[in-house]
Structure formats: C-alpha cells, structure tokens
CSV table of C-alpha atoms in Angstrom, one decimal:
chain,number,residue,atom,x,y,z
A,1,MET,CA,-4.5,-43.8,-19.3
A,2,CYS,CA,-1.1,-45.3,-19.9
A,3,ARG,CA,0.5,-46.6,-23.0
A,4,MET,CA,2.6,-49.7,-23.1
A,5,THR,CA,6.1,-49.9,-24.5
A,6,GLY,CA,8.3,-52.9,-24.9
A,7,THR,CA,11.6,-52.9,-23.3
A,8,SER,CA,12.5,-56.2,-24.6
A,9,LYS,CA,10.6,-59.1,-26.4
A,10,GLY,CA,7.9,-60.4,-24.1
A,11,SER,CA,8.2,-57.5,-21.6
A,12,ALA,CA,6.5,-54.2,-21.3
A,13,ALA,CA,6.6,-51.0,-19.1
A,14,CYS,CA,3.9,-48.6,-18.4
A,15,LEU,CA,4.8,-45.0,-19.1
A,16,PRO,CA,2.6,-42.0,-18.0
A,17,CYS,CA,0.9,-40.2,-20.8
A,18,HIS,CA,1.7,-36.5,-21.6
A,19,ASN,CA,-1.4,-35.2,-19.7
A,20,GLU,CA,-0.6,-37.1,-16.6
A,21,ILE,CA,3.0,-35.7,-16.6
A,22,ARG,CA,1.6,-32.1,-17.0
A,23,VAL,CA,-0.9,-32.6,-14.1
A,24,ALA,CA,1.8,-33.9,-11.9
A,25,MET,CA,4.1,-31.0,-12.7
A,26,ARG,CA,1.4,-28.4,-12.2
A,27,PHE,CA,0.6,-30.0,-8.8
A,28,LEU,CA,4.3,-29.9,-7.7
A,29,SER,CA,4.6,-26.2,-9.0
A,30,LEU,CA,1.5,-25.2,-6.9
A,31,VAL,CA,3.0,-27.0,-3.8
A,32,PHE,CA,6.4,-25.1,-4.3
A,33,LEU,CA,4.6,-21.8,-4.8
A,34,ALA,CA,2.6,-22.2,-1.6
A,35,PHE,CA,5.7,-23.1,0.3
A,36,VAL,CA,7.6,-20.1,-1.1
A,37,THR,CA,4.7,-17.8,-0.3
A,38,VAL,CA,4.4,-18.9,3.3
A,39,PHE,CA,8.1,-18.5,4.0
A,40,ALA,CA,8.5,-15.3,2.0
A,41,LEU,CA,6.0,-13.2,3.8
A,42,PRO,CA,7.3,-9.8,5.0
A,43,GLY,CA,8.3,-9.9,8.6
A,44,ALA,CA,11.0,-8.7,11.1
A,45,ALA,CA,13.2,-11.2,12.8
A,46,ASP,CA,13.5,-9.2,16.1
A,47,ALA,CA,9.9,-7.7,16.0
A,48,LYS,CA,6.8,-8.9,17.7
A,49,VAL,CA,4.2,-9.6,15.1
A,50,ILE,CA,0.4,-9.4,15.8
A,51,ARG,CA,-1.6,-10.6,12.7
A,52,ASP,CA,-5.1,-10.0,11.7
A,53,VAL,CA,-6.0,-7.2,13.9
A,54,ILE,CA,-9.7,-6.2,12.9
A,55,TYR,CA,-9.6,-2.4,12.7
A,56,HIS,CA,-13.2,-1.8,11.8
A,57,GLU,CA,-16.4,-3.5,12.6
A,58,ALA,CA,-19.7,-2.6,10.7
A,59,PRO,CA,-22.7,-4.4,9.3
A,60,GLY,CA,-22.0,-6.1,6.0
A,61,LEU,CA,-18.2,-5.9,6.3
A,62,ASP,CA,-16.0,-9.1,5.7
A,63,PRO,CA,-13.6,-9.1,8.5
A,64,GLY,CA,-10.9,-10.3,6.1
A,65,ASP,CA,-11.1,-6.9,4.2
A,66,VAL,CA,-10.3,-4.9,7.3
A,67,ARG,CA,-7.5,-6.7,9.0
A,68,ALA,CA,-4.0,-5.4,9.8
A,69,ASP,CA,-0.7,-6.9,10.7
A,70,VAL,CA,1.3,-5.0,13.3
A,71,TYR,CA,5.0,-5.3,13.6
A,72,MET,CA,6.4,-4.0,16.9
A,73,PRO,CA,10.0,-3.3,17.8
A,74,GLU,CA,11.2,-5.1,20.9
A,75,ASP,CA,10.0,-3.3,24.0
A,76,ALA,CA,8.2,-0.5,21.9
A,77,LYS,CA,6.8,2.3,23.9
A,78,ASP,CA,5.6,5.6,22.6
A,79,ALA,CA,7.1,4.7,19.2
A,80,PRO,CA,6.2,6.4,16.0
A,81,MET,CA,4.0,4.3,13.8
A,82,VAL,CA,3.7,3.9,10.0
A,83,ILE,CA,0.4,2.6,8.4
A,84,MET,CA,1.2,1.0,5.1
A,85,MET,CA,-1.4,0.7,2.2
A,86,HIS,CA,-0.4,-1.8,-0.4
A,87,GLY,CA,-0.7,-1.3,-4.1
A,88,GLY,CA,-2.5,-3.5,-6.8
A,89,ALA,CA,-4.6,-1.1,-8.8
A,90,TRP,CA,-7.3,-1.1,-6.0
A,91,THR,CA,-8.3,-4.6,-7.2
A,92,PHE,CA,-5.7,-7.2,-5.9
A,93,GLY,CA,-3.1,-7.7,-3.3
A,94,ASN,CA,-3.1,-7.9,0.5
A,95,LYS,CA,-1.1,-6.9,3.6
A,96,GLN,CA,1.4,-9.6,3.1
A,97,ASN,CA,1.8,-10.6,-0.6
A,98,ALA,CA,1.8,-7.0,-1.9
A,99,LEU,CA,4.7,-5.8,0.3
A,100,GLY,CA,8.4,-6.1,-0.2
A,101,LEU,CA,10.1,-8.6,2.0
A,102,ASN,CA,12.2,-6.0,3.8
A,103,GLN,CA,9.8,-3.3,4.7
A,104,ALA,CA,8.6,-4.5,8.2
A,105,ARG,CA,12.0,-5.4,9.3
A,106,TYR,CA,13.5,-2.2,8.1
A,107,PHE,CA,11.1,0.2,9.8
A,108,THR,CA,10.9,-1.9,13.0
A,109,GLU,CA,14.8,-1.8,13.2
A,110,GLN,CA,14.5,2.0,12.8
A,111,GLY,CA,12.2,2.1,15.8
A,112,PHE,CA,8.8,2.4,14.1
A,113,VAL,CA,5.7,0.4,14.7
A,114,PHE,CA,4.9,-0.9,11.2
A,115,ILE,CA,1.2,-1.6,10.4
A,116,ALA,CA,0.2,-3.2,7.0
A,117,ILE,CA,-3.5,-3.1,6.3
A,118,ASN,CA,-5.9,-4.8,4.1
A,119,TYR,CA,-8.8,-2.9,2.6
A,120,ARG,CA,-11.9,-3.6,0.4
A,121,LEU,CA,-11.0,-4.2,-3.2
A,122,ALA,CA,-12.6,-3.3,-6.5
A,123,PRO,CA,-14.7,-4.1,-8.4
A,124,SER,CA,-16.8,-5.5,-5.7
A,125,HIS,CA,-16.1,-2.4,-3.8
A,126,ARG,CA,-15.6,0.8,-5.7
A,127,PHE,CA,-14.4,4.2,-4.7
A,128,PRO,CA,-14.5,5.5,-2.0
A,129,ALA,CA,-14.6,2.2,-0.1
A,130,GLN,CA,-10.8,2.0,-0.1
A,131,GLU,CA,-10.3,5.5,1.4
A,132,GLU,CA,-13.1,4.7,3.9
A,133,ASP,CA,-11.2,1.8,5.2
A,134,ALA,CA,-7.9,3.7,5.3
A,135,ALA,CA,-9.6,6.3,7.4
A,136,ALA,CA,-11.1,3.6,9.7
A,137,ALA,CA,-7.5,2.1,10.1
A,138,ILE,CA,-6.1,5.4,11.0
A,139,ALA,CA,-8.9,6.1,13.6
A,140,TYR,CA,-8.5,2.6,15.1
A,141,PHE,CA,-4.7,2.7,15.5
A,142,HIS,CA,-4.8,6.4,16.7
A,143,GLU,CA,-7.1,5.3,19.4
A,144,HIS,CA,-5.5,2.1,20.2
A,145,SER,CA,-1.9,3.1,19.6
A,146,LYS,CA,-0.8,2.4,23.3
A,147,GLU,CA,-1.8,-1.3,23.0
A,148,TYR,CA,0.9,-1.6,20.3
A,149,GLY,CA,3.7,0.5,21.9
A,150,ALA,CA,3.0,3.4,19.6
A,151,ASP,CA,2.4,7.1,20.2
A,152,PRO,CA,-0.9,8.5,18.8
A,153,ASP,CA,0.8,11.8,18.1
A,154,LYS,CA,3.4,10.1,15.9
A,155,LEU,CA,1.4,8.6,13.1
A,156,PHE,CA,2.6,8.4,9.6
A,157,LEU,CA,1.1,7.1,6.3
A,158,MET,CA,2.8,5.2,3.5
A,159,GLY,CA,1.5,3.6,0.4
A,160,HIS,CA,2.7,2.2,-2.9
A,161,SER,CA,0.9,2.9,-6.2
A,162,ALA,CA,-2.9,2.6,-5.5
A,163,GLY,CA,-2.0,2.7,-1.8
A,164,ALA,CA,0.0,5.9,-2.3
A,165,HIS,CA,-3.2,7.4,-3.9
A,166,MET,CA,-5.2,6.3,-1.0
A,167,ALA,CA,-2.8,7.8,1.5
A,168,ALA,CA,-2.7,11.0,-0.3
A,169,LEU,CA,-6.4,11.3,-0.6
A,170,VAL,CA,-7.2,10.5,3.0
A,171,ALA,CA,-4.6,13.0,4.2
A,172,ILE,CA,-5.8,15.8,1.9
A,173,ASP,CA,-9.6,15.4,1.9
A,174,PRO,CA,-10.7,16.0,5.5
A,175,ASP,CA,-14.2,14.3,5.1
A,176,TYR,CA,-12.8,10.8,5.5
A,177,LEU,CA,-11.3,11.4,9.0
A,178,ASP,CA,-14.1,13.8,9.9
A,179,ALA,CA,-16.4,10.7,9.9
A,180,TYR,CA,-14.3,9.6,13.0
A,181,GLY,CA,-14.1,12.8,14.8
A,182,LEU,CA,-10.5,13.4,13.7
A,183,LYS,CA,-8.7,16.0,11.6
A,184,THR,CA,-6.1,15.5,9.0
A,185,ASP,CA,-3.5,16.9,11.4
A,186,VAL,CA,-3.4,13.5,13.3
A,187,ILE,CA,-1.2,12.4,10.3
A,188,LYS,CA,2.3,13.8,10.9
A,189,GLY,CA,3.6,12.9,7.3
A,190,VAL,CA,2.9,11.0,4.2
A,191,ALA,CA,5.4,9.0,2.0
A,192,ALA,CA,3.6,8.2,-1.3
A,193,LEU,CA,5.5,5.8,-3.6
A,194,ASP,CA,5.0,6.2,-7.3
A,195,SER,CA,1.2,6.6,-8.0
A,196,ALA,CA,0.1,8.0,-11.5
A,197,ALA,CA,-3.4,8.7,-10.1
A,198,TYR,CA,-3.1,11.9,-8.0
A,199,ASN,CA,-5.1,13.7,-10.7
A,200,LEU,CA,-7.5,11.4,-12.5
A,201,SER,CA,-9.0,14.3,-14.4
A,202,ARG,CA,-5.7,15.0,-16.1
A,203,THR,CA,-4.7,11.4,-16.5
A,204,GLY,CA,-7.9,10.7,-18.6
A,205,ARG,CA,-8.0,11.6,-22.2
A,206,ASP,CA,-10.9,12.3,-24.6
A,207,GLY,CA,-13.2,12.7,-21.7
A,208,GLU,CA,-12.6,9.2,-20.2
A,209,ILE,CA,-10.1,7.9,-17.6
A,210,PRO,CA,-7.9,4.9,-18.9
A,211,ASP,CA,-9.6,1.3,-18.9
A,212,PHE,CA,-7.0,0.5,-16.1
A,213,TYR,CA,-8.9,2.5,-13.6
A,214,HIS,CA,-12.4,1.5,-14.6
A,215,PRO,CA,-12.8,-1.4,-12.0
A,216,ALA,CA,-12.2,1.2,-9.2
A,217,PHE,CA,-13.7,4.3,-10.5
A,218,THR,CA,-16.7,4.9,-13.0
A,219,GLY,CA,-15.5,5.3,-16.5
A,220,ASP,CA,-18.0,8.0,-17.4
A,221,ASP,CA,-18.4,10.3,-14.4
A,222,PRO,CA,-15.9,13.2,-14.3
A,223,ASP,CA,-17.3,14.2,-10.9
A,224,VAL,CA,-16.1,10.9,-9.5
A,225,TRP,CA,-12.7,11.4,-11.0
A,226,ALA,CA,-12.5,14.9,-9.4
A,227,ALA,CA,-13.5,13.5,-6.0
A,228,ALA,CA,-10.8,10.8,-6.3
A,229,SER,CA,-8.1,13.3,-7.3
A,230,PRO,CA,-6.0,14.5,-4.3
A,231,THR,CA,-4.4,17.3,-6.3
A,232,LEU,CA,-7.7,18.9,-7.2
A,233,LEU,CA,-8.7,18.7,-3.4
A,234,VAL,CA,-5.9,20.7,-1.8
A,235,GLU,CA,-7.2,23.5,0.2
A,236,GLU,CA,-5.1,26.2,2.1
A,237,GLU,CA,-7.2,26.1,5.2
A,238,THR,CA,-6.9,22.2,5.6
A,239,PRO,CA,-4.1,21.2,8.0
A,240,ILE,CA,-2.5,18.9,5.4
A,241,PRO,CA,0.6,17.0,6.7
A,242,PRO,CA,4.0,17.3,5.0
A,243,PHE,CA,4.4,15.0,1.9
A,244,LEU,CA,7.2,13.1,0.4
A,245,LEU,CA,6.4,12.0,-3.1
A,246,LEU,CA,8.8,9.4,-4.5
A,247,TYR,CA,8.5,8.4,-8.2
A,248,VAL,CA,10.5,6.4,-10.8
A,249,ASP,CA,11.3,7.1,-14.4
A,250,ARG,CA,8.1,5.9,-16.1
A,251,ALA,CA,5.3,7.4,-17.9
A,252,VAL,CA,2.8,9.7,-16.2
A,253,ALA,CA,3.9,9.2,-12.6
A,254,PRO,CA,6.6,11.8,-12.5
A,255,ALA,CA,4.4,14.6,-13.8
A,256,ARG,CA,1.6,13.6,-11.5
A,257,ALA,CA,3.9,13.7,-8.4
A,258,LYS,CA,5.5,16.9,-9.3
A,259,GLU,CA,2.0,18.4,-9.9
A,260,LEU,CA,0.8,17.4,-6.5
A,261,ALA,CA,4.0,18.7,-4.8
A,262,GLU,CA,3.7,22.0,-6.5
A,263,THR,CA,-0.1,22.3,-5.7
A,264,LEU,CA,0.6,21.5,-2.1
A,265,LYS,CA,3.4,24.0,-1.8
A,266,GLY,CA,1.3,26.6,-3.7
A,267,LYS,CA,-1.3,26.4,-0.9
A,268,GLY,CA,1.2,26.7,1.9
A,269,HIS,CA,1.9,23.1,2.7
A,270,LYS,CA,5.1,21.2,2.8
A,271,ALA,CA,5.8,18.8,0.0
A,272,GLU,CA,8.7,17.5,-2.0
A,273,ALA,CA,8.7,15.2,-5.1
A,274,LYS,CA,12.0,13.1,-5.6
A,275,LEU,CA,13.0,10.7,-8.4
A,276,ILE,CA,14.4,7.4,-7.2
A,277,LYS,CA,17.0,6.2,-9.8
A,278,LYS,CA,17.5,2.6,-10.9
A,279,ARG,CA,14.1,1.5,-9.8
A,280,SER,CA,10.9,0.4,-11.6
A,281,HIS,CA,7.4,0.8,-10.3
A,282,LYS,CA,7.6,-2.7,-8.9
A,283,SER,CA,11.2,-2.7,-7.6
A,284,LEU,CA,10.6,0.5,-5.7
A,285,ASN,CA,8.3,-1.3,-3.5
A,286,ASP,CA,9.9,-4.8,-3.6
A,287,ARG,CA,13.3,-3.6,-2.6
A,288,LEU,CA,12.2,-1.0,-0.1
A,289,GLY,CA,14.4,-1.4,3.0
A,290,ALA,CA,16.7,-4.0,1.3
A,291,LYS,CA,20.5,-3.6,1.6
A,292,GLY,CA,21.7,-0.8,-0.6
A,293,ASP,CA,18.2,0.8,-1.0
A,294,LYS,CA,18.1,4.5,-0.8
A,295,ALA,CA,14.3,5.1,-0.6
A,296,ALA,CA,13.6,3.7,2.8
A,297,PRO,CA,16.4,5.8,4.6
A,298,MET,CA,14.9,8.7,2.8
A,299,ILE,CA,11.5,8.0,4.1
A,300,VAL,CA,12.8,7.5,7.7
A,301,ASP,CA,14.7,10.7,7.6
A,302,PHE,CA,11.6,12.5,6.4
A,303,PHE,CA,9.5,11.1,9.1
A,304,ARG,CA,12.1,12.0,11.8
A,305,GLU,CA,12.2,15.6,10.4
A,306,GLN,CA,8.5,15.8,11.2
A,307,LEU,CA,9.1,14.5,14.6
A,308,ALA,CA,11.8,17.0,15.3
A,309,ASP,CA,9.6,20.0,14.2
C-alpha cells in the first residue's frame, strides 16, 4: 500500500510506506552481503585452486559434507601440505567462510599445498562424526597427494577452535586413522589454534559439560566426554606428532592448551603451548597470514622444523 500526500493543491505524490522501505532495504542488504561473500572467499592469487574435491564416499554421506578446496603453489611438486579444519563449535561454518582471508595465500606463498575441508556438522551429526571425516580427509590426501603436487610424507594438520580440537584428537587417538590402515605418524605436526575443548571432563562443572558443547557431545555421558578429550587419550606408545598449541588471553583456553602440552611432554612427545598477544579467539583465525601477523610465520617455522628433523 501507498499513502498519498499533497505537494500542492490539486496534486498528489505516492510515497512508499514504512514496511515497503524496510523490505527494499533488506533486499539490498542481502544482495550486498552475497556480493561481499563471493569476493571475500579465501584464495591465493598465484595459486591454482581446485574446489570441491570429494575426499570420502560412503552410503548416506552428503557429498557437500565431505568436500575440500585445494590451493596449490605454482608448479608444486613434492610440496608439504597442510590440512585445515575450520572452527564453528562443530555446528556451523565451512571450508570457505570460516577461514581468514589470508590463510590460503600465505601458506601457498610459503610453498605449502593448503587444503581446507568441510566436515559433517552437529547436531545432525554428533561426535565422533567430525573426527571420522577428518581421518577420511587425511587418508584421501595422503593417498592422492601426488595429484596435488604434495608429498605424502610431509602432511601437517591445522585447525582453529573446534577444528583445533578435531586435529588434536585425530592425531592423538590412533583409532581414527587405524580405520584406514594408517598410523598417527603419517602426520608430521599439528598446529592447534585456541581450543578450549582439549579436556571436556575438566571443562565441565557439576557433572555436566557446558550447554555450548551439547549439540556436538551428549550432555549427560562422561564416557563420551572422555572419549572426546585429547588430553585424556595421550599414550606413551602412540607415535604422536609434535604439537604447537597457540592460544589467546581468554577464559579456559590457556589452561587447556598448557595442560595438553604438559601431558604430551610428560609422555615423551614434543609439544609447546604459546600465547599469541593482541589477538582474540576470532582475530587469531581471521588475521592468520595477514601483514604483520606473527602466528602464521610461527606455524610455518614449526612445520619446517619437523621437516628438518
């Protein structure tokens, strides 16, 4: 509906009502958001990008849940590769919109094949679906590494938040990779960015884990929490790769990162927990690889140290 208003005697103009203005503005906002999203996806200007590689096929799996984007340095051959697992509380995000804008560019410029994966999300798919998908991705790219210019013996994991928890768990609990006939020593190093979930049993209070974790993990089964806690699963005889645990100054995360690092070292494994200053949980991921960022060079140095050993 329009309302009429007189501009002079005997004349009238049709003005849009308030609701129509709101609808129009909302439509324009959605168009702008879609435009920004498309052109703000992470990429690498000088890298070849292969999108939507299906890394796992099984009955009942939605192919969209198990796709990966592969960013390859120009003329890549026998390059080290990084498999990146995005954050989002195990419930949201994907291989593009949950990554910082500079990650793929930075790591390909440093000579790494950068692989960003999707995985099944809770609550439709609860633990351990996410870790099972991570293991499937590791197995696929280990087997098909040459097709993407990578070396299967130079495979690294990286993850942020929920993705950091996933990377840690699949590198520590041998059962996930054992399903593909692989051992955890196919992983040469893990860079885990600011997860507070390395020990769900300690994170929980009064016999329950926080509501925040309920969509991914049952809220009333301590056995599930223990099975999802990398810190509680560290074994001396498991060939666990070296860990770099980065954290920011926020509640819980520093204590959980330090605890995991100490537990790994106590069982004879290599691990270091480091504070990244002037970063929040979000900006640590968003700014990774940007100009002036200190975390990404730290990760690359850590990976190269493992290649040199």
